[in-house]
Every structure is written in C-alpha cells, then in structure tokens.
PDB file of C-alpha atoms in Angstrom:
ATOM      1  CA  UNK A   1     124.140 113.529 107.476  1.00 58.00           C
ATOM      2  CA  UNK A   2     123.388 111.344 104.466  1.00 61.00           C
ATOM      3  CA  UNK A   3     119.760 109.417 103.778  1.00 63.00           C
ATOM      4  CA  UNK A   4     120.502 105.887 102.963  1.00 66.00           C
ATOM      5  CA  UNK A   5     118.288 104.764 100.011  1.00 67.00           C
ATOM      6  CA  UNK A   6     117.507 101.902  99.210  1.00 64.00           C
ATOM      7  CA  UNK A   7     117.215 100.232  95.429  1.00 63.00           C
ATOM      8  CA  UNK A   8     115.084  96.803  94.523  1.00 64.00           C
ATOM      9  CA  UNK A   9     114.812  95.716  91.020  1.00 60.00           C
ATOM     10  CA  UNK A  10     111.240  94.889  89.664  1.00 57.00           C
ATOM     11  CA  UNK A  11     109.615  93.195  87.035  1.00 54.00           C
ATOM     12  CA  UNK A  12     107.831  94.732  84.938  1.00 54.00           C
ATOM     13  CA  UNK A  13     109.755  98.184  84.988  1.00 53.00           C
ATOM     14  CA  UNK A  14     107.203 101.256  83.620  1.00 57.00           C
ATOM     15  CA  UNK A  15     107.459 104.731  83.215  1.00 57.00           C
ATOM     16  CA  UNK A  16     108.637 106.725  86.348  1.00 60.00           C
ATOM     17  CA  UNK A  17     105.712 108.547  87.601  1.00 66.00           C
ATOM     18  CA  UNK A  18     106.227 112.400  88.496  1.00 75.00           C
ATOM     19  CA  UNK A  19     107.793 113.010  92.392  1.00 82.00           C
ATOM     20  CA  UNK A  20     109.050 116.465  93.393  1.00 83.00           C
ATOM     21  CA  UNK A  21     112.169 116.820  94.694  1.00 87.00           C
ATOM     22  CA  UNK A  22     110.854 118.650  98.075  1.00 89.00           C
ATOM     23  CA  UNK A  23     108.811 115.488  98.477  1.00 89.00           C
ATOM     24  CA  UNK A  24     111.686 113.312  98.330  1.00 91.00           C
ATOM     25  CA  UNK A  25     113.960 115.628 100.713  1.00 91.00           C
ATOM     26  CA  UNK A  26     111.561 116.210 103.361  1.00 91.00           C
ATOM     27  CA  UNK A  27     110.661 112.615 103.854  1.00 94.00           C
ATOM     28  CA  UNK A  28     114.422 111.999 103.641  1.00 93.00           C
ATOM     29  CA  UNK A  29     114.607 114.488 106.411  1.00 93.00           C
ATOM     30  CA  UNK A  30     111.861 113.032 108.782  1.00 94.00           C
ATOM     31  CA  UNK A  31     113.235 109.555 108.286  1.00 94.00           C
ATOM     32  CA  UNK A  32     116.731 111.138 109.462  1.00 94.00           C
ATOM     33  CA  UNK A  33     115.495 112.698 112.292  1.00 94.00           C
ATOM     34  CA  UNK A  34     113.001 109.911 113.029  1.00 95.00           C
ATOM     35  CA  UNK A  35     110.091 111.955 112.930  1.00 95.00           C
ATOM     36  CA  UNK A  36     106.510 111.026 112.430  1.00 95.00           C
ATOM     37  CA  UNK A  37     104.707 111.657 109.323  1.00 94.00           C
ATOM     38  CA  UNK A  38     101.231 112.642 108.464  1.00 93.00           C
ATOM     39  CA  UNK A  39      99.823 112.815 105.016  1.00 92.00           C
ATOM     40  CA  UNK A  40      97.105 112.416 102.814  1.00 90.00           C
ATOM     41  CA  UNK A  41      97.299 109.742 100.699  1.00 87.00           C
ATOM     42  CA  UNK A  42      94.950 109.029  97.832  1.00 80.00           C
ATOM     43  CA  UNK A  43      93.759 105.420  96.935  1.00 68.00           C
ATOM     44  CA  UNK A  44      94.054 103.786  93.266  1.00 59.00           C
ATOM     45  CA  UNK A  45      90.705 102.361  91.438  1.00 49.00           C
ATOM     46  CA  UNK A  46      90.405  99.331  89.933  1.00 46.00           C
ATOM     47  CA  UNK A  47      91.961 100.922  86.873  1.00 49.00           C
ATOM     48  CA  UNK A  48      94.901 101.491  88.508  1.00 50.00           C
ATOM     49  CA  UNK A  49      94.437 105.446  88.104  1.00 55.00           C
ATOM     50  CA  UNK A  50      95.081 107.264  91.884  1.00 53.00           C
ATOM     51  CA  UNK A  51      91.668 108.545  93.117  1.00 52.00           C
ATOM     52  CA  UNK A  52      91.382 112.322  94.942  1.00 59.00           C
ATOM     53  CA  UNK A  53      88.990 110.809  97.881  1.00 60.00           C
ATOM     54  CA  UNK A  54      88.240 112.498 101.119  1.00 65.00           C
ATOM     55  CA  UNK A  55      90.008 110.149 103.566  1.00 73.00           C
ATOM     56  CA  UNK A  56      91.097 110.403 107.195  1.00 83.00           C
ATOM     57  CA  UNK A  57      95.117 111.291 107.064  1.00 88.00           C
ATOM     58  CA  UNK A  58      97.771 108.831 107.841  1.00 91.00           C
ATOM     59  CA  UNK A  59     100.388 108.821 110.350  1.00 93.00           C
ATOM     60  CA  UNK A  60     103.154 106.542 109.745  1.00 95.00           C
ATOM     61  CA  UNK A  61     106.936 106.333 111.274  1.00 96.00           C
ATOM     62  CA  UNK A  62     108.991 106.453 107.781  1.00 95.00           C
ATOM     63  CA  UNK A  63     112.247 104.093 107.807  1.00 95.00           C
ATOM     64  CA  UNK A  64     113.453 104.081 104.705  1.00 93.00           C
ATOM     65  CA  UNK A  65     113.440 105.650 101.125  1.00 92.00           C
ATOM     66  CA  UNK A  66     112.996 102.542  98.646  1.00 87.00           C
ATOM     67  CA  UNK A  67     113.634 103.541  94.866  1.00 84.00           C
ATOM     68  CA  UNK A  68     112.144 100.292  92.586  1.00 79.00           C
ATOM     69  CA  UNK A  69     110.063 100.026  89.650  1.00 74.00           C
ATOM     70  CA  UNK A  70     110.749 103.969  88.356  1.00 78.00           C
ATOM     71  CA  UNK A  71     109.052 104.967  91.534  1.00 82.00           C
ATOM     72  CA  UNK A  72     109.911 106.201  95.408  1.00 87.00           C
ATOM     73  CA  UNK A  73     108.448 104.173  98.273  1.00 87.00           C
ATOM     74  CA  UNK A  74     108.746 105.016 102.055  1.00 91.00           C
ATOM     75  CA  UNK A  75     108.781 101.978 104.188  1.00 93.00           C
ATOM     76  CA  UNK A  76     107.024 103.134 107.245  1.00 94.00           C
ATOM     77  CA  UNK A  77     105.595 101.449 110.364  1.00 95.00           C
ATOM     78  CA  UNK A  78     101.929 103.001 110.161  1.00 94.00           C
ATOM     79  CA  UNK A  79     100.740 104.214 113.772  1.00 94.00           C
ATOM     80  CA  UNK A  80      97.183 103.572 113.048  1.00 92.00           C
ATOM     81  CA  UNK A  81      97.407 100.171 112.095  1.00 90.00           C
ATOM     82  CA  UNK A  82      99.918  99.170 114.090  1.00 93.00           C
ATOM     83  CA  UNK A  83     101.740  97.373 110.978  1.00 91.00           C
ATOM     84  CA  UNK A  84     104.318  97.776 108.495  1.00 90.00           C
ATOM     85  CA  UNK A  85     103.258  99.768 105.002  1.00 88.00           C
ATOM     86  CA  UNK A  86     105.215 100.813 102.117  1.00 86.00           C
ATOM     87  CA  UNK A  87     103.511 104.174 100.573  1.00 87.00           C
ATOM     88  CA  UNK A  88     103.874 105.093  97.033  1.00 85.00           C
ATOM     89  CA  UNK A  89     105.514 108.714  96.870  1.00 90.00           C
ATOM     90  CA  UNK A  90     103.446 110.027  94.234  1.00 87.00           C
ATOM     91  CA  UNK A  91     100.223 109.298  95.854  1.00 87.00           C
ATOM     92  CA  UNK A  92     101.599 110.872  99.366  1.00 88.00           C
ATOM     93  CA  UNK A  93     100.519 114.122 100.127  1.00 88.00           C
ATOM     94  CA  UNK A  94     102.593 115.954 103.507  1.00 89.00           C
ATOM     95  CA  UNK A  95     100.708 117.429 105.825  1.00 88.00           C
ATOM     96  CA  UNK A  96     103.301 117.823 108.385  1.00 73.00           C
ATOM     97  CA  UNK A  97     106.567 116.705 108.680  1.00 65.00           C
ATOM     98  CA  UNK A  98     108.088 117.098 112.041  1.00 75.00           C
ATOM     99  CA  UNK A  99     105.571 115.401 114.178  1.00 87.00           C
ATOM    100  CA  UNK A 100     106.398 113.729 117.096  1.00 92.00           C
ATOM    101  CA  UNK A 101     109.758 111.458 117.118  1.00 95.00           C
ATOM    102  CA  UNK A 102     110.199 107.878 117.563  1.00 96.00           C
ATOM    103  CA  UNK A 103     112.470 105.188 118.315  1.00 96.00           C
ATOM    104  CA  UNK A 104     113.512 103.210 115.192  1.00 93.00           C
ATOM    105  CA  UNK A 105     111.959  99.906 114.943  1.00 94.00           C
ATOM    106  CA  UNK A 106     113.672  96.958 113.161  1.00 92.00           C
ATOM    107  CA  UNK A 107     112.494  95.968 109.615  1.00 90.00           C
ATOM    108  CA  UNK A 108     111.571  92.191 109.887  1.00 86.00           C
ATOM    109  CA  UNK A 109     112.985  90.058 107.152  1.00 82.00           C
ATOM    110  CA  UNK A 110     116.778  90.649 107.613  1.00 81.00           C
ATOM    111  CA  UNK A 111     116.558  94.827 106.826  1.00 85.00           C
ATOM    112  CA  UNK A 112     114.708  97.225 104.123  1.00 87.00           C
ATOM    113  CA  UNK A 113     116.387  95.381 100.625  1.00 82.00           C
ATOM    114  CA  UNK A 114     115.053  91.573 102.022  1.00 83.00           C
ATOM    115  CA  UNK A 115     112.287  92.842 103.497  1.00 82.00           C
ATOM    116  CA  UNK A 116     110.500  95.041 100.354  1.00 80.00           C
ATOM    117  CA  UNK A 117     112.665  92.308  97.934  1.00 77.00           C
ATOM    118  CA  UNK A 118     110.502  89.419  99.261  1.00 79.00           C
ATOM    119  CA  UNK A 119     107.838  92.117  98.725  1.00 77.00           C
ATOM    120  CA  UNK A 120     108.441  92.704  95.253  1.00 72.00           C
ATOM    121  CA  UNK A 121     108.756  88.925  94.222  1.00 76.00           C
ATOM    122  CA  UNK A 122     105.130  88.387  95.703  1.00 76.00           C
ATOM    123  CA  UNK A 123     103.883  91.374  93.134  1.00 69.00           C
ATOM    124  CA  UNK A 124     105.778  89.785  90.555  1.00 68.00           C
ATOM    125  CA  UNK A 125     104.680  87.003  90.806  1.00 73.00           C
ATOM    126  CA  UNK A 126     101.094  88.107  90.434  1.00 67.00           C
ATOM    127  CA  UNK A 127     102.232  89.676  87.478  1.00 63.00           C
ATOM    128  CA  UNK A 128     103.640  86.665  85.972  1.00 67.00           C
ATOM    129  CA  UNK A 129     100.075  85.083  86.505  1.00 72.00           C
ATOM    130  CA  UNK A 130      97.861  87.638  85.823  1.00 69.00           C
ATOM    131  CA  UNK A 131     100.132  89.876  83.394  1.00 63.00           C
ATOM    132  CA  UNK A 132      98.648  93.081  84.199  1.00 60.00           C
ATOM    133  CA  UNK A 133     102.086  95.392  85.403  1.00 55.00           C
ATOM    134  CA  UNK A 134      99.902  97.473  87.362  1.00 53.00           C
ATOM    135  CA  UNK A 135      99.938  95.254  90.105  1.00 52.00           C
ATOM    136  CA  UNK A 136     103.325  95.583  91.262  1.00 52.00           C
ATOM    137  CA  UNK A 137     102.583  98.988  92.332  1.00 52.00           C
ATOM    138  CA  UNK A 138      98.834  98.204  93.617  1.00 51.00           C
ATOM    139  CA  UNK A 139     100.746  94.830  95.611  1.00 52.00           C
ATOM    140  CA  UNK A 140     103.023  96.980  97.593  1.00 55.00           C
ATOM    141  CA  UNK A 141     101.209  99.749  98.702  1.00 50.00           C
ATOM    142  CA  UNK A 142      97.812  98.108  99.127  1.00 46.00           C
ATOM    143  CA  UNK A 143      97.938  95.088 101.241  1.00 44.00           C
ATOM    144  CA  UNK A 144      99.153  94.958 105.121  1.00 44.00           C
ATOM    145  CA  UNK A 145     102.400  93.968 104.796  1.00 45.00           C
ATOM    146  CA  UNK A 146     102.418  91.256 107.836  1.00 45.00           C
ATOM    147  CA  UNK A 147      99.907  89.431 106.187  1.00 39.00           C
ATOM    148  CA  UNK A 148     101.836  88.811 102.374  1.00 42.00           C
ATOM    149  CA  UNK A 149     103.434  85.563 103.007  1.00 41.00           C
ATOM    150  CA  UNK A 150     104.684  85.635 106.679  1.00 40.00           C
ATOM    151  CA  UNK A 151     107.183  88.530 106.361  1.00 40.00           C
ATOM    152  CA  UNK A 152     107.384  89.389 109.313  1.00 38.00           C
ATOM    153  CA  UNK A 153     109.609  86.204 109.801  1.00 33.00           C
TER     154      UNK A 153
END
C-alpha cells in the first residue's frame, strides 16, 4: 500500500527543519492502518524556538501527511480535544504507534489540500501583516483549527 501525501505551497518558504525518516514512515504507517497516535509534543516560545516542557502526551487520529513550507505536518483529529489539529513533525515525539484503530473521519473543507490550503492563506496572511515568517508555522500548529475562520464549513 502507498501513503498519499499531500503538498500546499506557502509563503514565506524557510529552511526545512530536520525530520527522520522513521518519523515520517511510522506515522505514514499509522495513518495507513488508521491507528491512533500518542506523542509528546513540545510547544514553541514566543521566539519561535520549540521548548522541551513536561506536558501531558497527545493522542490524535492522524489523516494525512501534509508536506508545505520545507516541513511535514500530520493532519490529525486530536482525541482530547475533540477537534481537528495539524502537528508539526519536528516537534512530534512517538510514544506509541499502534494504538487503538479508528474509523476515518472526513476532513471538512472539501479534503486535506482545501482544508490545510485555506489554513495556510490565514498564516499568510498574518505574515503579510505582521512580516514575521515564523508565524506560518506557529498559525498551523497552534490554534484549534475549527475556530480559524469557519473551516469546518
């Protein structure tokens, strides 16, 4: 079986931050089986730099592999918060990988490409007001994603 990837162009295009391989491959794999995920993943400070904080660890149903900006996002329906979240690879650490499966639920917004797209122009467009690039990054894998302009429409 083949992952299906997904690719969104981004303003603001930086330096591709350092992802394993193994990373990449076994969320690839829990996405194709539909298998939960649980991680650690560590928060960014105001700087933008990714802090190593002692937080509670995520569970999230991953959906898709998004590649946009230099970077690897998982588009995942998060189990805790009972929303949609797109998690920055680099800042995801696995804990497990084969948790419990689920049923696929469908994206909102017309599918993963619209749905992290309309995403995307929302962080560029802070960008384009505020200039700082950083925020495309901090705009996708910070806020709940239901409540960034209506996308769940």
């Amino acid at each position: 079986d083949a992952v299906e990837v997904t690719t969104v162009s981004v303003p603001g295009d930086g330096p591709a931050p350092d992802v394993s391989l193994d990373a990449v491959a076994t969320v690839a794999a829990a996405i194709r089986a539909r298998e939960t995920l649980r991680f650690d993943y560590s928060p960014r400070g105001a700087d933008g730099e990714t802090l190593d904080t002692a937080r509670p660890p995520r569970r999230a149903e991953p959906h898709h592999l998004v590649a946009a900006g230099g970077r690897w996002y998982v588009l995942a329906w998060d189990v805790d918060r009972v929303d949609w979240r797109v998690f920055a690879l680099e800042r995801l650490r696995l804990r497990t990988h084969n948790g419990a499966r689920f049923a696929p639920r469908p994206v909102p917004g017309g599918g993963a490409a619209a749905f992290v797209g309309r995403l995307l122009l929302l962080a560029g467009r802070q960008l384009a007001q505020s200039g700082d690039e950083r925020l495309v990054g901090l705009a996708l894998d910070a806020e709940p994603i239901g409540v960034l302009g209506g996308l769940r429409r």
